[in-house]
CSV table of C-alpha atoms in Angstrom, one decimal:
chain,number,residue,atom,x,y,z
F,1,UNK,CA,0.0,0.0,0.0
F,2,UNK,CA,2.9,2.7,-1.2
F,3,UNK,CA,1.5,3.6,-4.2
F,4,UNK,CA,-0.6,6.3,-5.6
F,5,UNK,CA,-3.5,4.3,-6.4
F,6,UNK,CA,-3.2,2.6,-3.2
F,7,UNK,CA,-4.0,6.2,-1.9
F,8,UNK,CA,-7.2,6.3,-4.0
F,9,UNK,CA,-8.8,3.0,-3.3
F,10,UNK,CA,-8.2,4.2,0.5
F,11,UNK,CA,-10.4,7.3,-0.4
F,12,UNK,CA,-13.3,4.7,-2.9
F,13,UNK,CA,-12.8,2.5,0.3
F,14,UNK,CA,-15.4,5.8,1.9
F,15,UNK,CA,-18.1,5.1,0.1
F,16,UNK,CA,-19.0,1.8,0.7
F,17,UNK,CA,-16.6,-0.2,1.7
F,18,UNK,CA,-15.4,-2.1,-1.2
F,19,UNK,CA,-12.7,-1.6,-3.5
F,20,UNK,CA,-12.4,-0.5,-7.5
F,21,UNK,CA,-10.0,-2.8,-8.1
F,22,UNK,CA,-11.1,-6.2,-6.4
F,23,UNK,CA,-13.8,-8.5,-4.6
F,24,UNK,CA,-11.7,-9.7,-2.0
F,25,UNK,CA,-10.8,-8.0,1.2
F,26,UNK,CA,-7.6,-9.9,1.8
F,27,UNK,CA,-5.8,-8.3,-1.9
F,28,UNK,CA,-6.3,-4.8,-0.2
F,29,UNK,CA,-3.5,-6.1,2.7
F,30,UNK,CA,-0.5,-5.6,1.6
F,31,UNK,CA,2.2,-8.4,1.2
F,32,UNK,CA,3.9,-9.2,4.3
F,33,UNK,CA,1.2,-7.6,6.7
F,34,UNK,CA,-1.3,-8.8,8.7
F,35,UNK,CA,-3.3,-6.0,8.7
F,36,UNK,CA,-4.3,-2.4,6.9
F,37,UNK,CA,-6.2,0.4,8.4
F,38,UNK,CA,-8.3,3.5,6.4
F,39,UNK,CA,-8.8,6.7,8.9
F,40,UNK,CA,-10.2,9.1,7.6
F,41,UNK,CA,-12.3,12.7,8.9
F,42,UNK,CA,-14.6,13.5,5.9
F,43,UNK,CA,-17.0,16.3,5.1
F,44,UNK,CA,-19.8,15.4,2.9
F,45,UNK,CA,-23.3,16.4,2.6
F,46,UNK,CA,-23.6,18.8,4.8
F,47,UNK,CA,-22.1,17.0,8.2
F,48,UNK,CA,-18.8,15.8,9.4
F,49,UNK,CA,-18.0,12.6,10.5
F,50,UNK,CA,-15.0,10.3,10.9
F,51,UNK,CA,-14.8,6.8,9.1
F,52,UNK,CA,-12.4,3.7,10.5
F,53,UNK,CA,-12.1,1.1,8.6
F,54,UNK,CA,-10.1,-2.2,9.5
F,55,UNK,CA,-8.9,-5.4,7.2
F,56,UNK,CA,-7.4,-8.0,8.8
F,57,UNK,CA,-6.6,-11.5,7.5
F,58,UNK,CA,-8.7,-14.4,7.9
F,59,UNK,CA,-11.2,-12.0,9.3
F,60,UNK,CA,-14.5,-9.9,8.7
F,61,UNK,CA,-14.2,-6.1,7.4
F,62,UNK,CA,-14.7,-3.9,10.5
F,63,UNK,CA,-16.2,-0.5,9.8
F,64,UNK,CA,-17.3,2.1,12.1
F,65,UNK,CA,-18.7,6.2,11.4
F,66,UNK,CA,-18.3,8.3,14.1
F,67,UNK,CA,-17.6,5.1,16.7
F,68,UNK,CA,-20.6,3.2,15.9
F,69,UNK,CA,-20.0,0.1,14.2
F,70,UNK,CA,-21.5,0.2,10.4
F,71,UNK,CA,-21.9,-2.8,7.7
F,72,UNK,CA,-20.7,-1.9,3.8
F,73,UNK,CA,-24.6,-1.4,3.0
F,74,UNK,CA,-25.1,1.1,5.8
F,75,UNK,CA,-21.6,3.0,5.2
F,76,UNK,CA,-22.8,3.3,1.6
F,77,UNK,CA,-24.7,6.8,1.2
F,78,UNK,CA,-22.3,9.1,3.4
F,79,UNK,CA,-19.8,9.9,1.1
F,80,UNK,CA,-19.7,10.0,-2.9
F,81,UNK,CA,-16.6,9.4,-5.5
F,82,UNK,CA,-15.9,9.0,-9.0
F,83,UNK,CA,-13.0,7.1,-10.2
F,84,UNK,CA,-11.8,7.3,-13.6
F,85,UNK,CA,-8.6,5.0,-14.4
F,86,UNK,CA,-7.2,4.1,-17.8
F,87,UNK,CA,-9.2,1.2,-18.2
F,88,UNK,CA,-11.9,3.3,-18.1
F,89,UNK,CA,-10.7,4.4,-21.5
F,90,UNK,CA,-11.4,1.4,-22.9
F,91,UNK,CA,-15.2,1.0,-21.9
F,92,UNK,CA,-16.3,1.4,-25.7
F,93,UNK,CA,-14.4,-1.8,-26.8
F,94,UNK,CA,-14.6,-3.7,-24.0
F,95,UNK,CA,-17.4,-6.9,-23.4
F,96,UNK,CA,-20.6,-6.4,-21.7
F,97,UNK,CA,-19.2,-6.8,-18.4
F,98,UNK,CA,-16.9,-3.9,-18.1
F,99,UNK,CA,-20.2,-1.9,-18.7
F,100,UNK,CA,-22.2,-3.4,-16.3
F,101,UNK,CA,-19.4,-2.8,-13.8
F,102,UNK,CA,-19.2,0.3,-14.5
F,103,UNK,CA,-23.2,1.6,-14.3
F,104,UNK,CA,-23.2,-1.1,-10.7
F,105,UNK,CA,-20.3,1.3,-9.1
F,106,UNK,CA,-22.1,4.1,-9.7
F,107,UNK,CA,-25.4,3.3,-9.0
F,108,UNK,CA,-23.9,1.6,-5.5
F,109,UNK,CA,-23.8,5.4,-4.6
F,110,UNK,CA,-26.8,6.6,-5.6
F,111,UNK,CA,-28.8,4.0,-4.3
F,112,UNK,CA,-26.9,2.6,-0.9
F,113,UNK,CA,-29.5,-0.8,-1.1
F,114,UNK,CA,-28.6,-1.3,-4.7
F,115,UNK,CA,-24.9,-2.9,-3.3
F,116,UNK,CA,-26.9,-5.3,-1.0
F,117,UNK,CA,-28.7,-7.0,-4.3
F,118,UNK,CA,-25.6,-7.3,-6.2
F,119,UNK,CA,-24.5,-9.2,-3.3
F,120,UNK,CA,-27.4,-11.6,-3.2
F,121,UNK,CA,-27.8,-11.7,-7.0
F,122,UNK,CA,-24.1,-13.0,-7.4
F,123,UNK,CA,-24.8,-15.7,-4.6
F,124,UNK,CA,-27.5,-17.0,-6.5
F,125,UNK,CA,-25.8,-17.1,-9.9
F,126,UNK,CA,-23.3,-19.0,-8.2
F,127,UNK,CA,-25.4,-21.8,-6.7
F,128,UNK,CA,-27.2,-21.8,-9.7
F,129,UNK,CA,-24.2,-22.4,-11.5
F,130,UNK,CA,-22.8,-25.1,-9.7
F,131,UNK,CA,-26.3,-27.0,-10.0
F,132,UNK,CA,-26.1,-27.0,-13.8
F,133,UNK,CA,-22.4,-27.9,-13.6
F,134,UNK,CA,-23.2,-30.6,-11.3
F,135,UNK,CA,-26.2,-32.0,-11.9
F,136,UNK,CA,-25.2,-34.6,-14.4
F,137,UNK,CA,-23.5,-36.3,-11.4
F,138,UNK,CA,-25.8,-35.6,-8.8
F,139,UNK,CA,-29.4,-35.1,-10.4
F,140,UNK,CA,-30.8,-34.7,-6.9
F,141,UNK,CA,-29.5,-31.3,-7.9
F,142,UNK,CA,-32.5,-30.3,-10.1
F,143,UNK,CA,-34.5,-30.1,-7.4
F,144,UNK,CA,-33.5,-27.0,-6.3
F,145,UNK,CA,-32.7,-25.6,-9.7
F,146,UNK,CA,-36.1,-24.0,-10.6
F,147,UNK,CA,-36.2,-22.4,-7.2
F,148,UNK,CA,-32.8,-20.9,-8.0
F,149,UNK,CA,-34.1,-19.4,-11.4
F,150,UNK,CA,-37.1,-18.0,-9.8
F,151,UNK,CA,-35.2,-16.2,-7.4
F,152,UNK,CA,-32.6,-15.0,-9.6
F,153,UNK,CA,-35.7,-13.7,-11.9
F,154,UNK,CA,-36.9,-11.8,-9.0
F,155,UNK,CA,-33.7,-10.0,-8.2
F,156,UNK,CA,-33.0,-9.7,-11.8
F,157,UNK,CA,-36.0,-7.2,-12.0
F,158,UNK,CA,-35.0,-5.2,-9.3
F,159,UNK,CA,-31.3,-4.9,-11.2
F,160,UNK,CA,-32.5,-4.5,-14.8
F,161,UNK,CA,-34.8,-1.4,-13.2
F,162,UNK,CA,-31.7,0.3,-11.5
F,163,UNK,CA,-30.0,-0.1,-14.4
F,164,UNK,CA,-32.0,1.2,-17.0
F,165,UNK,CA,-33.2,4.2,-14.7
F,166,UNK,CA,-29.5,4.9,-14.2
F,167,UNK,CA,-28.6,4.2,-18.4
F,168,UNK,CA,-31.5,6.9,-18.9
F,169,UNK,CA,-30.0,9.7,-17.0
F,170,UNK,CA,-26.7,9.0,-17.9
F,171,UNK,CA,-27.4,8.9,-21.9
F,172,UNK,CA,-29.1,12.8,-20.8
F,173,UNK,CA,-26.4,13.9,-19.2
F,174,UNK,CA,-23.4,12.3,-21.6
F,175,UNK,CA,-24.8,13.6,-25.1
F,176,UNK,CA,-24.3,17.7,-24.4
F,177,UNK,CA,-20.4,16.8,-22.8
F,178,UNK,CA,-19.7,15.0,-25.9
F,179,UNK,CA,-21.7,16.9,-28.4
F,180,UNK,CA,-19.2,20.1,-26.7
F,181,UNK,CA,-16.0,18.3,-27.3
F,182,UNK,CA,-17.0,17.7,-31.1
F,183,UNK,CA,-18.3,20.9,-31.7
F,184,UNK,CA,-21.8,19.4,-31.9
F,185,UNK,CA,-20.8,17.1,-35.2
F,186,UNK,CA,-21.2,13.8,-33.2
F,187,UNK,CA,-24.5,12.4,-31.1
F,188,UNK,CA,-23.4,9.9,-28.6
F,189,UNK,CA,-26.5,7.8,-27.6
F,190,UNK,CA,-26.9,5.6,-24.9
F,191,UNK,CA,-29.0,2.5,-24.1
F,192,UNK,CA,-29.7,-0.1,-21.8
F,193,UNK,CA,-30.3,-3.9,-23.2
F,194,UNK,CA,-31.4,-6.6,-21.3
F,195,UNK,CA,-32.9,-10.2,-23.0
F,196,UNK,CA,-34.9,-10.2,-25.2
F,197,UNK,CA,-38.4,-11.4,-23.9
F,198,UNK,CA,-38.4,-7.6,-21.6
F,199,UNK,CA,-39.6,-5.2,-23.9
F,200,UNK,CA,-39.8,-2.2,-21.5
F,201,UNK,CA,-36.8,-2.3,-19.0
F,202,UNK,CA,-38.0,0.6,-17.7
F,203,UNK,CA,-41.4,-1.1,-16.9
F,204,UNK,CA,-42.6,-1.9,-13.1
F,205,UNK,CA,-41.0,-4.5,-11.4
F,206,UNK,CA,-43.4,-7.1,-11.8
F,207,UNK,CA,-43.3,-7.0,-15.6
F,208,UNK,CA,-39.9,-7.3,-15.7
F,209,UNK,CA,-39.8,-10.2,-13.7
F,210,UNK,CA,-42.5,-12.0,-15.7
F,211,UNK,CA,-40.7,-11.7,-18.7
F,212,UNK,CA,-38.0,-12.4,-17.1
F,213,UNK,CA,-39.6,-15.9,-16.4
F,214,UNK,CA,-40.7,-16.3,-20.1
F,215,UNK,CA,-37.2,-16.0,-20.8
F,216,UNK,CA,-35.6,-18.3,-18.6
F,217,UNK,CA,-38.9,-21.1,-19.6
F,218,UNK,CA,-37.4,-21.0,-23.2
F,219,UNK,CA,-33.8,-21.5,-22.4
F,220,UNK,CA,-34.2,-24.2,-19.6
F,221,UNK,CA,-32.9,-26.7,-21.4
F,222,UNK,CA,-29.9,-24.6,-22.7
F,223,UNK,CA,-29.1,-24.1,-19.7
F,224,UNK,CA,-28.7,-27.9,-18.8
F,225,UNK,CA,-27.2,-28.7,-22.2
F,226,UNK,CA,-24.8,-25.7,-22.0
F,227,UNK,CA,-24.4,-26.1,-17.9
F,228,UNK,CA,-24.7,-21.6,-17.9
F,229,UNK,CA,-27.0,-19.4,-16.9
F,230,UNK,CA,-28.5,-17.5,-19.7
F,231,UNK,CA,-31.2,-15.9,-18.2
F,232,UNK,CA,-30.7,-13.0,-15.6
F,233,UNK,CA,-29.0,-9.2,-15.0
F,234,UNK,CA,-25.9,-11.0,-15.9
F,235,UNK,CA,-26.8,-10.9,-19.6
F,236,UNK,CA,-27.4,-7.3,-20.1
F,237,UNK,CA,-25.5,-4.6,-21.7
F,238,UNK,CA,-24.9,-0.8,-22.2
F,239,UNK,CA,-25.1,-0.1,-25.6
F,240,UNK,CA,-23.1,3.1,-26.8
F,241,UNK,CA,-23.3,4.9,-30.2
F,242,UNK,CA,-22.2,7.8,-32.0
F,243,UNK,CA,-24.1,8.9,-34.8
F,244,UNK,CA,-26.6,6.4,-35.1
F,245,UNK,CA,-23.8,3.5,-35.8
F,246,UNK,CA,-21.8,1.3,-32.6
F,247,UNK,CA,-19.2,3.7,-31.1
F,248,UNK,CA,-16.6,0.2,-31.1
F,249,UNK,CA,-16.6,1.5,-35.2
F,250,UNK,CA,-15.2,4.7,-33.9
F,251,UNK,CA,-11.3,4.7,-32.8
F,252,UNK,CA,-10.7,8.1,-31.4
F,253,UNK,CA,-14.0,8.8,-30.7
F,254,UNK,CA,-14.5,6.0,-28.5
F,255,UNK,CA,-11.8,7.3,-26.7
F,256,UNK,CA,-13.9,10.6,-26.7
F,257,UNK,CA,-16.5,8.7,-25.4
F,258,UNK,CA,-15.5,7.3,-22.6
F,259,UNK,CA,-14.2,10.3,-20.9
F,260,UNK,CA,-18.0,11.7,-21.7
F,261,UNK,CA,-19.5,8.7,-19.6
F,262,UNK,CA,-17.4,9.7,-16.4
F,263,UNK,CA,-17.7,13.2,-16.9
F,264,UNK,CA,-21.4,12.4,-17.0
F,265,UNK,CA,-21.2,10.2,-14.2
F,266,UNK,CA,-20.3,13.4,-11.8
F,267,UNK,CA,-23.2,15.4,-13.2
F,268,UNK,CA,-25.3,12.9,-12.0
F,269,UNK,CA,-24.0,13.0,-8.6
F,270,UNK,CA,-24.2,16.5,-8.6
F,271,UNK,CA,-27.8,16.6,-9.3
F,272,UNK,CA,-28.6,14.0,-7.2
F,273,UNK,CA,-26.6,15.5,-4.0
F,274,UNK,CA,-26.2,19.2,-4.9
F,275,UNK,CA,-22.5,18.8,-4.0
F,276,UNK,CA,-19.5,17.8,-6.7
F,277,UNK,CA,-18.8,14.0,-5.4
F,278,UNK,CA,-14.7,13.6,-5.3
F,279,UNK,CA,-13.2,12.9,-8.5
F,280,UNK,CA,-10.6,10.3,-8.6
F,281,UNK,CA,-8.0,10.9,-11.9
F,282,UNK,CA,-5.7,7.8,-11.5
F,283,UNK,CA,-3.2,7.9,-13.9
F,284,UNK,CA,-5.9,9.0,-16.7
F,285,UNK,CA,-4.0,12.1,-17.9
F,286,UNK,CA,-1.0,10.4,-19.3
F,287,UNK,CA,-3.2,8.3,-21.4
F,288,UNK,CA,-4.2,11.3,-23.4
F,289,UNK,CA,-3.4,13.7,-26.0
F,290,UNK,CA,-3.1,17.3,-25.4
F,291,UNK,CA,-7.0,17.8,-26.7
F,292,UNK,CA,-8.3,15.7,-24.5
F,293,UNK,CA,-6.2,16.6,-21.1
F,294,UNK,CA,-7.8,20.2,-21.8
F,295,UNK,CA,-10.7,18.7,-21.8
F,296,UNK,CA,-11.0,17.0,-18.8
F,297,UNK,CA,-9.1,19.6,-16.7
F,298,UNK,CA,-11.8,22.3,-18.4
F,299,UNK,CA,-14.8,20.7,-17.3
F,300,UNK,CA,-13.7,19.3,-13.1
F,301,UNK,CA,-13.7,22.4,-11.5
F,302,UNK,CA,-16.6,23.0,-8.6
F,303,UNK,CA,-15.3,20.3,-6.7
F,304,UNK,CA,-12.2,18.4,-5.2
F,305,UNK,CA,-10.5,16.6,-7.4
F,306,UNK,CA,-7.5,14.0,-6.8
F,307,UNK,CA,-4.7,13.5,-9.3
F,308,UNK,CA,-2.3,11.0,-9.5
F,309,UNK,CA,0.5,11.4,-12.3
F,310,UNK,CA,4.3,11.3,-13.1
F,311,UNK,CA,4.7,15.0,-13.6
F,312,UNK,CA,2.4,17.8,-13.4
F,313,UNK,CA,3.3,20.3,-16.0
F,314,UNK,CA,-0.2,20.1,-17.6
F,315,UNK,CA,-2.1,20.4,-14.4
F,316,UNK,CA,-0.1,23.7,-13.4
F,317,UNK,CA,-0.8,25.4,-16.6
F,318,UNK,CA,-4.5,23.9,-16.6
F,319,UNK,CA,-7.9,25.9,-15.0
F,320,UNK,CA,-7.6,24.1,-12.0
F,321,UNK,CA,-4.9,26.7,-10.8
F,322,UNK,CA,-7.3,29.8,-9.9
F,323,UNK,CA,-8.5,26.8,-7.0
F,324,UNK,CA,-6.4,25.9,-4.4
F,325,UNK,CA,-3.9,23.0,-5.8
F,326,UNK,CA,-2.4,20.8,-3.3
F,327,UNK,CA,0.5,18.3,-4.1
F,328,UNK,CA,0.7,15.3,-2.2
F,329,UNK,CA,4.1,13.4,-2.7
F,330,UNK,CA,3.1,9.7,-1.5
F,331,UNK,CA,5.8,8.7,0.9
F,332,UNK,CA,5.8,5.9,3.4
F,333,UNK,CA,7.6,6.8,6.7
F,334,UNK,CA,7.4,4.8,10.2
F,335,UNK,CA,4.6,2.5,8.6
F,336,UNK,CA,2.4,5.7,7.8
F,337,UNK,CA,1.1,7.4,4.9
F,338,UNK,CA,0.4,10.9,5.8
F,339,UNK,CA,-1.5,13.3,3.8
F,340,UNK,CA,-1.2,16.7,5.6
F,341,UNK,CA,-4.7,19.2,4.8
F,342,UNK,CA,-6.1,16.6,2.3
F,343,UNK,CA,-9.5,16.1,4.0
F,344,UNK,CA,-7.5,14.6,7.3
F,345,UNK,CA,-7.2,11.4,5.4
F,346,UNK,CA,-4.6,9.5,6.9
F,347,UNK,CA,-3.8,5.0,5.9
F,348,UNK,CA,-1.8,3.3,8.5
F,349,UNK,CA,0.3,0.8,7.6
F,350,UNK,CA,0.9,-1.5,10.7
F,351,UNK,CA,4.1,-3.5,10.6
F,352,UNK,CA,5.3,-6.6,8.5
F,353,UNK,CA,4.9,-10.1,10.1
F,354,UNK,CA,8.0,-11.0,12.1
């Protein structure tokens, strides 16, 4: 935990207790410790409070907000941040699931119960999946296996809903941001698609999850040919365009694209909040031409904003330098990272196993 993205997942570690960059508590430890530690005194929404929050191996995530002990779910809510990371970049040409990631970390922070049914959603794919892996050798199995689908159809509704709400704004607040960059000659267009038998994904819940049903009667016996799931939240997709025609055809553009999305993504936060949520710039700069550096430095002022790069000759000549500009040179001393008048953030590092 030395490093300058280190230093960010500490700061995504505030909203909800989960990382960017993993699903497992025990890859935030670093190697050769037993133990890592996030303290941090935060201002958000209005109100002050200070977060703790304690990873230790072989045991539970500990988390507590002002000395009361808080689960993920309930931390989630209190404090909002938008990462964008060079992978992000590459959101236009990657599969399905870098999509889906992307709209279920945002939407974890809009809507704090949202993290709880990802949770329970992914249980159920995987006991579902291991029945129609198994079942050939065990068909005692199938007993269970339309109860699973049933249950995965219901949360799938609740998902699919989030998701296309969340899809809606987003392709509202993307298309001006990108229509600005290209001088209004492109028309980036956004939306959401789930399977096919769910016409309206924007429909009530119990539509949804009838269709949902329909869909998952037709492929039954897929599914124990194939031994996958092919029914469920798991399926669905943001579909992105520019023009009219897939914005994967587009090279630059797609590039162009994808820093519209998370731009987007803190407009959103904005309006739902009335407050700029922290924006998170790991690395992203250096990954860009000159065009699009201006860009994103011309459009993050109004709220804090942390930058980690090599060298910061762009940012000191960029707009953010009317606002107060603080450097932070990451370096570990006596097992501490201290961050001096950056939100009173600190990460302990407790000592290497002896």
């Amino acid at each position: 935990a030395q490093g300058k993205t280190n230093l960010l997942e500490a700061v995504y570690l505030l909203t909800g207790g989960k990382s960017f960059r993993t699903r497992f508590d025990k890859e935030l430890i670093g190697f050769g410790y037993t133990s890592a530690e996030v303290l941090a005194d935060v201002f958000a929404f209005g109100r002050e409070q200070t977060v703790r929050i304690v990873l230790r191996q072989g045991q539970r995530k500990q988390i507590w907000q002002n000395g009361v002990k808080k689960t993920a779910a309930e931390l989630a809510g209190n404090f909002a941040a938008v990462l964008f990371c060079p992978d992000d970049l590459n959101i236009i040409r990657d599969g399905p699931a870098a999509r889906r990631r992307m709209m279920d970390m945002a939407i974890s922070q809009l809507r704090p119960k949202y993290g709880a049914l990802l949770a329970e959603y992914s249980r159920l794919y995987d006991q579902k999946s291991a029945i129609l892996r198994d079942w050939h050798e065990k068909p005692s199995l199938l007993d269970t296996l339309d109860d699973f689908s049933d249950q995965m159809c219901r949360v799938s509704a609740k998902l699919i809903r989030y998701r296309a709400a969340y899809a809606s704004r987003l392709n509202i607040a993307a298309a001006p941001i990108h229509a600005d960059f290209s001088g209004g000659r492109d028309k980036l267009t956004l939306a959401y698609r789930t399977v096919s038998t769910v016409v309206d994904a924007l429909g009530t819940e119990k539509e949804i999850y009838y269709a949902l049903c329909d869909h998952q009667e037709q492929h039954r016996r897929a599914e124990l040919d194939s031994g996958q799931c092919l029914t469920g939240a798991h399926k669905d997709d943001l579909i992105i365009s520019i023009n009219g025609q897939s914005a994967r055809a587009f090279a630059s553009q797609g590039q162009t694209a994808a820093l519209s999305l998370k731009l987007a993504e803190r407009e959103i936060f904005h309006d739902e909040f009335d407050e700029y949520p922290v924006l998170m710039l790991d690395d992203v700069l250096s990954e860009l031409d000159a065009q699009r550096q201006a860009f994103v430095l011309n459009r993050i002022g109004g709220g804090q904003t942390l930058i980690t790069c090599c060298e910061d000759a762009r940012i000191a000549d960029s707009p953010l330098r009317p606002e107060p500009v603080l450097e932070i040179r990451v370096r570990p001393r006596r097992g501490m990272l201290r961050c001096s008048r950056c939100g009173g953030l600190d990460i302990r590092l407790p000592q290497p196993r002896t």
